[in-house]
PDB file of C-alpha atoms in Angstrom:
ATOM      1  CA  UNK A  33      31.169  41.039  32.311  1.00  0.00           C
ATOM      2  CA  UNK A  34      30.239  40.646  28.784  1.00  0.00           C
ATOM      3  CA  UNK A  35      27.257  38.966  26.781  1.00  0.00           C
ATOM      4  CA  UNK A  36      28.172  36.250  24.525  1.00  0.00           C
ATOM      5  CA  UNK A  37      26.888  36.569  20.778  1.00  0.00           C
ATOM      6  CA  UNK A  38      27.026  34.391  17.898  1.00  0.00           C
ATOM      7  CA  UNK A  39      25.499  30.626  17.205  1.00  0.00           C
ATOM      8  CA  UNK A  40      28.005  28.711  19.658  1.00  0.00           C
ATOM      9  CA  UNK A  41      27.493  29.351  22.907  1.00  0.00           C
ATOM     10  CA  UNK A  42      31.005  28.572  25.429  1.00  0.00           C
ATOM     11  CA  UNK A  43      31.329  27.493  28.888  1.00  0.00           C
ATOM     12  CA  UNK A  44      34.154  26.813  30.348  1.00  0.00           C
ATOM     13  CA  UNK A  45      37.766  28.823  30.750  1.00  0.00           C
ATOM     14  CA  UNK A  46      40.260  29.654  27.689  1.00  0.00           C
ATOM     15  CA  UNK A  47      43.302  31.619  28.780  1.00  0.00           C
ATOM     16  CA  UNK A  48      42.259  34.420  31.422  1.00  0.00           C
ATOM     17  CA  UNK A  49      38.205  34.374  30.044  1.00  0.00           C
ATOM     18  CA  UNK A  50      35.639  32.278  31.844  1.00  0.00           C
ATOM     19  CA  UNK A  51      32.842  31.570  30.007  1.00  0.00           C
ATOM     20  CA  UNK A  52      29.605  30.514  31.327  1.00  0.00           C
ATOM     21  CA  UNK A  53      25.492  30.322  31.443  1.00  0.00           C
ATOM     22  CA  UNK A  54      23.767  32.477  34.277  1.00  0.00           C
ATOM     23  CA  UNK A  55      19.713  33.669  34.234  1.00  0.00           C
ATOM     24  CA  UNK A  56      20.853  36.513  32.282  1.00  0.00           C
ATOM     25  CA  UNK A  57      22.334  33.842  29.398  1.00  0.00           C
ATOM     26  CA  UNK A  58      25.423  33.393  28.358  1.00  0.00           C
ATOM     27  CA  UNK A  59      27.888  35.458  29.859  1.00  0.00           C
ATOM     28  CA  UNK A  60      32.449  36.326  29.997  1.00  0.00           C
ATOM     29  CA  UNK A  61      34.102  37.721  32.469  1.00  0.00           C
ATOM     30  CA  UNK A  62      38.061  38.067  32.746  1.00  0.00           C
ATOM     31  CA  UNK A  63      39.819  36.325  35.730  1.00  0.00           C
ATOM     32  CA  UNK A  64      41.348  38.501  38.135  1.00  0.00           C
ATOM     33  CA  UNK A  65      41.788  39.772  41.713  1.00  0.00           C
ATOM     34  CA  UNK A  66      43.817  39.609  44.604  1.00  0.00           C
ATOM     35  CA  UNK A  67      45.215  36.544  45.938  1.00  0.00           C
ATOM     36  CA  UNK A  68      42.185  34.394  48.562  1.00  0.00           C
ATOM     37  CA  UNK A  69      45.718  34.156  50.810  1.00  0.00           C
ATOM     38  CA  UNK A  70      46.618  37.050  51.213  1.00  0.00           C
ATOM     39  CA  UNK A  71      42.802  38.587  51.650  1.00  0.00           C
ATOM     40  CA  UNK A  72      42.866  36.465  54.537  1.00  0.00           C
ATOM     41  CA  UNK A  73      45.834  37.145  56.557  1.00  0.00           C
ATOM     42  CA  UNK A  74      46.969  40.893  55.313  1.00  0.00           C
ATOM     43  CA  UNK A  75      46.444  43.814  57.273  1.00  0.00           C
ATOM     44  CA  UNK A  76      45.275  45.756  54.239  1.00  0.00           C
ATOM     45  CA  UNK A  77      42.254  43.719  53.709  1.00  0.00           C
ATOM     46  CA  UNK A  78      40.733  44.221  57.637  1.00  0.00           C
ATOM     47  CA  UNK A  79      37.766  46.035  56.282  1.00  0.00           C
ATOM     48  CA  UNK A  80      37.251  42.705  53.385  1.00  0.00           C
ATOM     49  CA  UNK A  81      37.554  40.343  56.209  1.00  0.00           C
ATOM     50  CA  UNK A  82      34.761  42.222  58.119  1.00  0.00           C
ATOM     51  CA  UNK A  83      32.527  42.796  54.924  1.00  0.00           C
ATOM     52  CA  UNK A  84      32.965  39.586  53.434  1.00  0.00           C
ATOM     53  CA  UNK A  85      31.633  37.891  57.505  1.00  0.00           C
ATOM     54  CA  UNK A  86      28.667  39.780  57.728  1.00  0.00           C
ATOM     55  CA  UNK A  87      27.583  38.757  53.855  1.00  0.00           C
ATOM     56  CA  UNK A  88      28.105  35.144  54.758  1.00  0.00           C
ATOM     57  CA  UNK A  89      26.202  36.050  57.899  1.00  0.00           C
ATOM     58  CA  UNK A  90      23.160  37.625  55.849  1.00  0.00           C
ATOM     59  CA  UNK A  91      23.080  34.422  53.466  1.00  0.00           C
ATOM     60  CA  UNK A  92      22.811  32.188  56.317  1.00  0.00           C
ATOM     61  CA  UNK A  93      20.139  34.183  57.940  1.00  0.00           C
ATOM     62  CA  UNK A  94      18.007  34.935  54.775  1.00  0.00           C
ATOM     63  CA  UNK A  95      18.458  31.116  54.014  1.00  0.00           C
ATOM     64  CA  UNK A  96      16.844  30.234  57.439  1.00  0.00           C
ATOM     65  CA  UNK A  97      13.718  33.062  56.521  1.00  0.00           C
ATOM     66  CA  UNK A  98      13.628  31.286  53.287  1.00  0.00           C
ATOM     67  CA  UNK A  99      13.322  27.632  54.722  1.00  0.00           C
ATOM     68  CA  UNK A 100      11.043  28.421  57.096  1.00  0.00           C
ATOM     69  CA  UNK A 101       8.288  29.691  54.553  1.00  0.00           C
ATOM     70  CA  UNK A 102       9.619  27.148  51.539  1.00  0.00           C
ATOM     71  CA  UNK A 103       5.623  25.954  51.493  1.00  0.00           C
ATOM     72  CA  UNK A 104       4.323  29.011  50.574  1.00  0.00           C
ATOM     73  CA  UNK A 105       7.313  29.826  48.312  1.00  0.00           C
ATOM     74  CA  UNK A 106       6.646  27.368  46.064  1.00  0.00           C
ATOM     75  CA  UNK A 107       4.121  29.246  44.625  1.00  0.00           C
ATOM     76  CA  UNK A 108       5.229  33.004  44.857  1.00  0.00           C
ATOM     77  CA  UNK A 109       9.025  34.110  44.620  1.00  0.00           C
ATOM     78  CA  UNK A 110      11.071  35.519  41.513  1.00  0.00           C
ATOM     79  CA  UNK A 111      14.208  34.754  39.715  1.00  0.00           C
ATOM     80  CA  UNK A 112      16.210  36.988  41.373  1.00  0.00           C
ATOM     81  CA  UNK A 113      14.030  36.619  45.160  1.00  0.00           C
ATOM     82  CA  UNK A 114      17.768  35.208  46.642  1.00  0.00           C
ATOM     83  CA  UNK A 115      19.608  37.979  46.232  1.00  0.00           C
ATOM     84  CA  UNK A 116      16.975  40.598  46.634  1.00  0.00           C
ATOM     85  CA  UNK A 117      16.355  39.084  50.344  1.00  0.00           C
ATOM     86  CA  UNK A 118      19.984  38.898  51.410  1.00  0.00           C
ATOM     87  CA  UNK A 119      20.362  42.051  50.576  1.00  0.00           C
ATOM     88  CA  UNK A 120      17.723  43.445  52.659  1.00  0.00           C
ATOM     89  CA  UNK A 121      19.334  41.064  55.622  1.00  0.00           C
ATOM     90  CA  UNK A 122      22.251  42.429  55.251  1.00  0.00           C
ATOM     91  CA  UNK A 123      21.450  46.220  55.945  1.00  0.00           C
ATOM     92  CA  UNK A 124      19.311  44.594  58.754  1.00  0.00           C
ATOM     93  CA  UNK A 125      22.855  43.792  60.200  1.00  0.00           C
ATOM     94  CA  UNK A 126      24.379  46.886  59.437  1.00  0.00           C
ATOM     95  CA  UNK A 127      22.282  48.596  61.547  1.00  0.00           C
ATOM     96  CA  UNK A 128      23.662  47.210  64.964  1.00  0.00           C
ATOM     97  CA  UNK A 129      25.550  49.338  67.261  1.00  0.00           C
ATOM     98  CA  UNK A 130      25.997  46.485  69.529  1.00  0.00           C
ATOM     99  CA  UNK A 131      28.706  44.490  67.909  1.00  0.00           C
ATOM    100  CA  UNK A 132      31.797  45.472  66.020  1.00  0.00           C
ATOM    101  CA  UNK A 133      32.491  45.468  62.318  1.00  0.00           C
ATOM    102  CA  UNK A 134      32.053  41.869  61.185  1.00  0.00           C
ATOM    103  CA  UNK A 135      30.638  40.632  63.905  1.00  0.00           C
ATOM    104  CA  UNK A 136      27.197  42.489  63.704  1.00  0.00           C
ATOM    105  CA  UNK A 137      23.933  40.308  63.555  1.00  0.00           C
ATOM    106  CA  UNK A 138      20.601  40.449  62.706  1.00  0.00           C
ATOM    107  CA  UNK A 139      18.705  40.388  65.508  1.00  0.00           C
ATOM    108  CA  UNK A 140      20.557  43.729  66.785  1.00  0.00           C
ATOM    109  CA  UNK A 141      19.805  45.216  63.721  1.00  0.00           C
ATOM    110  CA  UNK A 142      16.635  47.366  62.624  1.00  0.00           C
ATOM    111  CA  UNK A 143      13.920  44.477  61.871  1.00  0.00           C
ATOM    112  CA  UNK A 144      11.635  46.880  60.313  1.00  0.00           C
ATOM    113  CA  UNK A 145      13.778  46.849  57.495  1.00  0.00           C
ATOM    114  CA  UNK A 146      12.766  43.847  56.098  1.00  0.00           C
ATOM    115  CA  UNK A 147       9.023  44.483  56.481  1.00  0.00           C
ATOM    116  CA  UNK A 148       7.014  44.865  53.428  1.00  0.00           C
ATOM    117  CA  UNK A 149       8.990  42.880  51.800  1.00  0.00           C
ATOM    118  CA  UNK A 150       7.909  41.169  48.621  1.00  0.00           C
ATOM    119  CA  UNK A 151       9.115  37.321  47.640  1.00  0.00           C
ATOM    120  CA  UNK A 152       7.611  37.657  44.426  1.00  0.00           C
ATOM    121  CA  UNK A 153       8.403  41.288  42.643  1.00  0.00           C
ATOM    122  CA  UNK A 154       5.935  40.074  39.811  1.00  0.00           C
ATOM    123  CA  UNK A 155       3.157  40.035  42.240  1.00  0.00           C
ATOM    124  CA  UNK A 156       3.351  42.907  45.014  1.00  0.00           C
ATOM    125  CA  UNK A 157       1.180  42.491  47.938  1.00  0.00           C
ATOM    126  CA  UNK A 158       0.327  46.385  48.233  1.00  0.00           C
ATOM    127  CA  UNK A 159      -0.785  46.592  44.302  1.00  0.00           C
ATOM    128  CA  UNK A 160      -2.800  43.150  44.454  1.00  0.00           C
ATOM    129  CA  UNK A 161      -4.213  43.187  48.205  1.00  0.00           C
ATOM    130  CA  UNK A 162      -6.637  47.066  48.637  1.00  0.00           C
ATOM    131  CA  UNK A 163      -8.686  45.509  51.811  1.00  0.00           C
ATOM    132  CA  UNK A 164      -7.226  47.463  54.887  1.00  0.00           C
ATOM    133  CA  UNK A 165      -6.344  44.386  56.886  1.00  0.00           C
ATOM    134  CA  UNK A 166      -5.332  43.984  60.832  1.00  0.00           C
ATOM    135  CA  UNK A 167      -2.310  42.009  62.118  1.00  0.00           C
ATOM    136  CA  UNK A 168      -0.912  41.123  65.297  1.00  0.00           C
ATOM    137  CA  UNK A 169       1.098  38.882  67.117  1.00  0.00           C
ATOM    138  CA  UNK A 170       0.928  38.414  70.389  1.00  0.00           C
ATOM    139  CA  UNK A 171       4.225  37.047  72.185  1.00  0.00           C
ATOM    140  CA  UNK A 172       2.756  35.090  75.514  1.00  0.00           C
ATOM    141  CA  UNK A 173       0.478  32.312  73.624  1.00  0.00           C
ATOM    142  CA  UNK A 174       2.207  32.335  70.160  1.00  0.00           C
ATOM    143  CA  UNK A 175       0.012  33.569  67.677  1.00  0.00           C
ATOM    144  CA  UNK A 176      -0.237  35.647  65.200  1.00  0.00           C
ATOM    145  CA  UNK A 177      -3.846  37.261  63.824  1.00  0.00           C
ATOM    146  CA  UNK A 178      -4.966  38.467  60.545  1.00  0.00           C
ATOM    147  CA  UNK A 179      -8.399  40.382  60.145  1.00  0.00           C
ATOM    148  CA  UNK A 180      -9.518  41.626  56.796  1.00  0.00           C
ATOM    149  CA  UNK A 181     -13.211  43.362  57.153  1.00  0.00           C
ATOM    150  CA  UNK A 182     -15.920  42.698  54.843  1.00  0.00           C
ATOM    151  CA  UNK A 183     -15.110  43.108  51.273  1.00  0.00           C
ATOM    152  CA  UNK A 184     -15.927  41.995  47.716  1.00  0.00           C
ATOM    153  CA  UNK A 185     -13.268  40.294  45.938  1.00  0.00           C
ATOM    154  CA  UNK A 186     -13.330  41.685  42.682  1.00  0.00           C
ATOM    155  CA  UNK A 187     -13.133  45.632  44.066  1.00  0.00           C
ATOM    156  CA  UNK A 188     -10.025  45.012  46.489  1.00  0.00           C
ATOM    157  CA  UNK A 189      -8.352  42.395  44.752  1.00  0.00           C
ATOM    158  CA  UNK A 190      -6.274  43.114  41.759  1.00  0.00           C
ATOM    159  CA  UNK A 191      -6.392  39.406  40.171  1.00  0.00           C
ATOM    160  CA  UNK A 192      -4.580  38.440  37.032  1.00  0.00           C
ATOM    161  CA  UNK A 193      -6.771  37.801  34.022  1.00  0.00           C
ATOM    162  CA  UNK A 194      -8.524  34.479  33.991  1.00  0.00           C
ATOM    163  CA  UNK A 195      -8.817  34.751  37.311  1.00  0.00           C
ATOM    164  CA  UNK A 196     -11.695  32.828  39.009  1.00  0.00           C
ATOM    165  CA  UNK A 197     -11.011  31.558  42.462  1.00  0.00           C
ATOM    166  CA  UNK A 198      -8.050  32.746  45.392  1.00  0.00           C
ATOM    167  CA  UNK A 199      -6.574  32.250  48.519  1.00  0.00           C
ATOM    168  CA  UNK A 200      -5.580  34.151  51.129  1.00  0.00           C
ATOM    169  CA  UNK A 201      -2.551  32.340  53.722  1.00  0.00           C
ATOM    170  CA  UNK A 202      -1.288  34.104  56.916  1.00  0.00           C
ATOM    171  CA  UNK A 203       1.670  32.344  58.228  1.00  0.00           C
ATOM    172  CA  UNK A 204       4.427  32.869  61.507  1.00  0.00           C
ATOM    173  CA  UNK A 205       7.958  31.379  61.452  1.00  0.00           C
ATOM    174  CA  UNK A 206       9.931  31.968  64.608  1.00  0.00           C
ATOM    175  CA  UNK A 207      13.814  31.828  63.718  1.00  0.00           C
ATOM    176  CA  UNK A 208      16.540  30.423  65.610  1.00  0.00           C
ATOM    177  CA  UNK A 209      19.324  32.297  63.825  1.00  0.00           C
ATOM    178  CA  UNK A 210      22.050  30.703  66.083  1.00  0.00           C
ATOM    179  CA  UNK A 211      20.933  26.694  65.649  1.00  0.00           C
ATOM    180  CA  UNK A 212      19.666  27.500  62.426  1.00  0.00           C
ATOM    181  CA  UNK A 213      15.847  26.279  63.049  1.00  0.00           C
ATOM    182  CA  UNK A 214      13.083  27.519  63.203  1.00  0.00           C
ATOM    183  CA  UNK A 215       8.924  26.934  63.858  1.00  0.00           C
ATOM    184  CA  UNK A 216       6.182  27.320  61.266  1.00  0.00           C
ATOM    185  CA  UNK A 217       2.404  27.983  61.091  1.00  0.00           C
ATOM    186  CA  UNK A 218       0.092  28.548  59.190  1.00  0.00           C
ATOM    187  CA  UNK A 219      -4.080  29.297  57.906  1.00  0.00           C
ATOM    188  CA  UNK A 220      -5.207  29.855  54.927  1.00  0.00           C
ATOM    189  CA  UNK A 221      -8.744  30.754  53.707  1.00  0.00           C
ATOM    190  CA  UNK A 222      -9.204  27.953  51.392  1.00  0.00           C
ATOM    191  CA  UNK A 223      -9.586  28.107  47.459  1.00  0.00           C
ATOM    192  CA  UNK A 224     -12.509  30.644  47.716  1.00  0.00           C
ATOM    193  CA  UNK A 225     -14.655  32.114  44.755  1.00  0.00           C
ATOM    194  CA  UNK A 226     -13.353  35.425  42.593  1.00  0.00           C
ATOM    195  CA  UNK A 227     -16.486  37.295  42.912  1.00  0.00           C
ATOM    196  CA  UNK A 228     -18.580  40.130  44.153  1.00  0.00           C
ATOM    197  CA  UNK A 229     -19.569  38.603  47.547  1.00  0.00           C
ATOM    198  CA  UNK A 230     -18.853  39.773  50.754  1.00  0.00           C
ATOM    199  CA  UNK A 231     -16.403  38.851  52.074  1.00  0.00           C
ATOM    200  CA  UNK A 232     -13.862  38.152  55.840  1.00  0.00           C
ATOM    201  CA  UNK A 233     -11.328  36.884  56.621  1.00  0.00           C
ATOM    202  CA  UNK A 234     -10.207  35.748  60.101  1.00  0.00           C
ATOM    203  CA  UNK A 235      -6.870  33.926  59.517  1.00  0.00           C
ATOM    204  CA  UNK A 236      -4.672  32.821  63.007  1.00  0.00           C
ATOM    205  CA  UNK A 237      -1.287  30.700  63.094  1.00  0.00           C
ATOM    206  CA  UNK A 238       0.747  29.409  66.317  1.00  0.00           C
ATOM    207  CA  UNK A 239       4.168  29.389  67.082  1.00  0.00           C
ATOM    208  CA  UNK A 240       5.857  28.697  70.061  1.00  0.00           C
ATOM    209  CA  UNK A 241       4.258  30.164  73.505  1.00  0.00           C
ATOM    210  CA  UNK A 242       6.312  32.842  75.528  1.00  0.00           C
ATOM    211  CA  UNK A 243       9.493  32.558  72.843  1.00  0.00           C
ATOM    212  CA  UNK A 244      12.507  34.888  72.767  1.00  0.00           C
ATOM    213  CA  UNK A 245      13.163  34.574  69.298  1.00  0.00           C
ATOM    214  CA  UNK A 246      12.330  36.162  66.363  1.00  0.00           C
ATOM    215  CA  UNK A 247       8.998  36.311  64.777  1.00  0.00           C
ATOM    216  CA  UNK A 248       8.217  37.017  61.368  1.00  0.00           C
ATOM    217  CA  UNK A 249       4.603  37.606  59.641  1.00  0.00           C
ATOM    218  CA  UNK A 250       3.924  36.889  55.899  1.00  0.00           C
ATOM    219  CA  UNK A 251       0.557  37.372  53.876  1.00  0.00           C
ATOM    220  CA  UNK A 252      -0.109  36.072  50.829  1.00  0.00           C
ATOM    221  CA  UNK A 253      -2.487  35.416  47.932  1.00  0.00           C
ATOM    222  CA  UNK A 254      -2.800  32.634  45.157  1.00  0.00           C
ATOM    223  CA  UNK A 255      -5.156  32.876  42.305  1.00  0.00           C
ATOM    224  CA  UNK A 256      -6.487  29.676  40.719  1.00  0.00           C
ATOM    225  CA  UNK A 257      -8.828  29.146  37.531  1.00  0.00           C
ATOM    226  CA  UNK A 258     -11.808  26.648  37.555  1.00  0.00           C
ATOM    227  CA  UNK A 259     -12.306  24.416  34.648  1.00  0.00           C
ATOM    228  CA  UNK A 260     -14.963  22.005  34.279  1.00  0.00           C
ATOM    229  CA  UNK A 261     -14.712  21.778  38.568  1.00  0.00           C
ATOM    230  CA  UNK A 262     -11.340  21.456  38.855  1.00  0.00           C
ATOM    231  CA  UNK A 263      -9.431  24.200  39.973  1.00  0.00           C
ATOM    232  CA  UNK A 264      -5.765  24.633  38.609  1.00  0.00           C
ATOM    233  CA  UNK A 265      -3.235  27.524  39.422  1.00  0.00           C
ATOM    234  CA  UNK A 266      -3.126  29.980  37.371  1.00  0.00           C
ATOM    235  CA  UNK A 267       0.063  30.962  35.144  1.00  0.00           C
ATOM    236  CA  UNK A 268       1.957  28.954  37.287  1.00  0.00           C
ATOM    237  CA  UNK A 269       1.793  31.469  40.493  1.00  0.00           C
ATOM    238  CA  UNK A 270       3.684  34.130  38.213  1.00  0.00           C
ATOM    239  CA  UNK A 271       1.084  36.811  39.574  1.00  0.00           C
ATOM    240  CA  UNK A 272       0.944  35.431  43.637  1.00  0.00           C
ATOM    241  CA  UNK A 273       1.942  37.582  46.026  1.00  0.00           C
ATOM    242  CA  UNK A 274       3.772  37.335  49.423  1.00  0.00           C
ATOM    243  CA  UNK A 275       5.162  39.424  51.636  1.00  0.00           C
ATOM    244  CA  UNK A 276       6.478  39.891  55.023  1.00  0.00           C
ATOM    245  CA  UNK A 277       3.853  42.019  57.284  1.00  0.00           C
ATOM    246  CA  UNK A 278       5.482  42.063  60.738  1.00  0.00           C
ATOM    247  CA  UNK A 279       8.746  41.361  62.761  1.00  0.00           C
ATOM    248  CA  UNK A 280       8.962  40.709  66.572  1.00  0.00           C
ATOM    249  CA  UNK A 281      11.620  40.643  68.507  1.00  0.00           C
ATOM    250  CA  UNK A 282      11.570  39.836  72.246  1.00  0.00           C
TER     251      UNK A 282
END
């Protein structure tokens, strides 16, 4: 893979060189590789087969983590979020010794794997968030429980610059992996002052009562800038945070 230089950018194919315009600008690569037919059907390529499954596995299953917390995405993720997350899922599903080679799944796997992990690599949850917080969820009525003790703000917050208000949103998804569903929700703290106040936070969201599914955990924080009463996000969420904080599975 090569940069492209020079005043005219290409895109397109000339000859054996694709040419095209990716996050990282414009980029060529040479065409190449072994024949899609015979990947499929030769002997040799077993092992491809198997890897090239469980990858469309992962995407499928980090899509459905993704959908089910596309609310609170909206305002904390990074370019390259996608790819970091599928990545995780897939050494999730590496990790069962249930199933064979290609046929391993997620929810066999080692969940704790993908705990502590950040949507938006801009804005980490353990270098913006210092207030020792509680979590739980509790399987037989659904819901999930956040408890931060009393705190001030601006000593256990790390907020961007300009910073004058935040919020603070717990939220539960419980993923259907094989119907590709899933149930959200949610609480939040409301748009709250930046300040030296003491502070709690008691934050609870509800799923669905006595499931067998999975159950994922996120916290998050947005930070917001008052002006003249109005209160607009600040740097467009470059500097949220969000991350996953727990995984149950039945």
């Amino acid at each position: 893979m090569a940069k492209q230089s020079g005043i005219i950018k290409l895109k397109g194919t000339i000859d054996d060189i694709s040419f095209y315009k990716s996050s990282d600008g414009y980029l060529a690569r040479a065409k190449g590789g072994v024949d899609a037919k015979r990947i499929k059907n030769d002997p040799a390529f077993q092992r491809t087969r198997e890897n090239g499954s469980e990858f469309g596995r992962a995407g499928k299953n980090a899509k459905l983590i993704r959908n089910s917390m596309r609310l609170l995405l909206q305002n904390a993720k990074d370019k390259r979020m996608v790819s970091r997350l599928t990545k995780d899922v897939l050494a999730v599903i590496k990790t069962d010794s249930a199933n064979p080679r290609g046929q391993r799944i997620i929810t066999e796997g080692n969940l704790k794997l993908i705990e502590n992990f950040d949507f938006n690599i801009n804005g980490k949850l353990g270098t913006t968030l210092y207030a020792a917080f509680t979590n739980d969820y509790d399987r037989a009525s659904g819901d999930s429980t956040l408890n931060i003790a009393s705190f001030q703000p601006k000593q256990r917050i790390a907020a961007p610059e300009g910073t004058t208000h935040y919020k603070i949103t717990m939220a539960a998804a419980e993923l259907n992996f094989v119907d590709e569903t899933f149930v959200f929700g949610s609480d939040d703290t409301g748009i709250v002052a930046y300040d030296d106040a003491d502070t709690t936070v008691d934050l609870t969201a509800s799923v669905s009562a006595n499931s067998n599914l999975m159950v994922i955990q996120v916290l998050g924080i947005e930070f917001f800038q008052m002006v003249n009463g109005v209160t607009y996000p600040l740097k467009n969420g470059n500097h949220n945070a969000l991350a996953i904080i727990l995984t149950d599975e039945n």
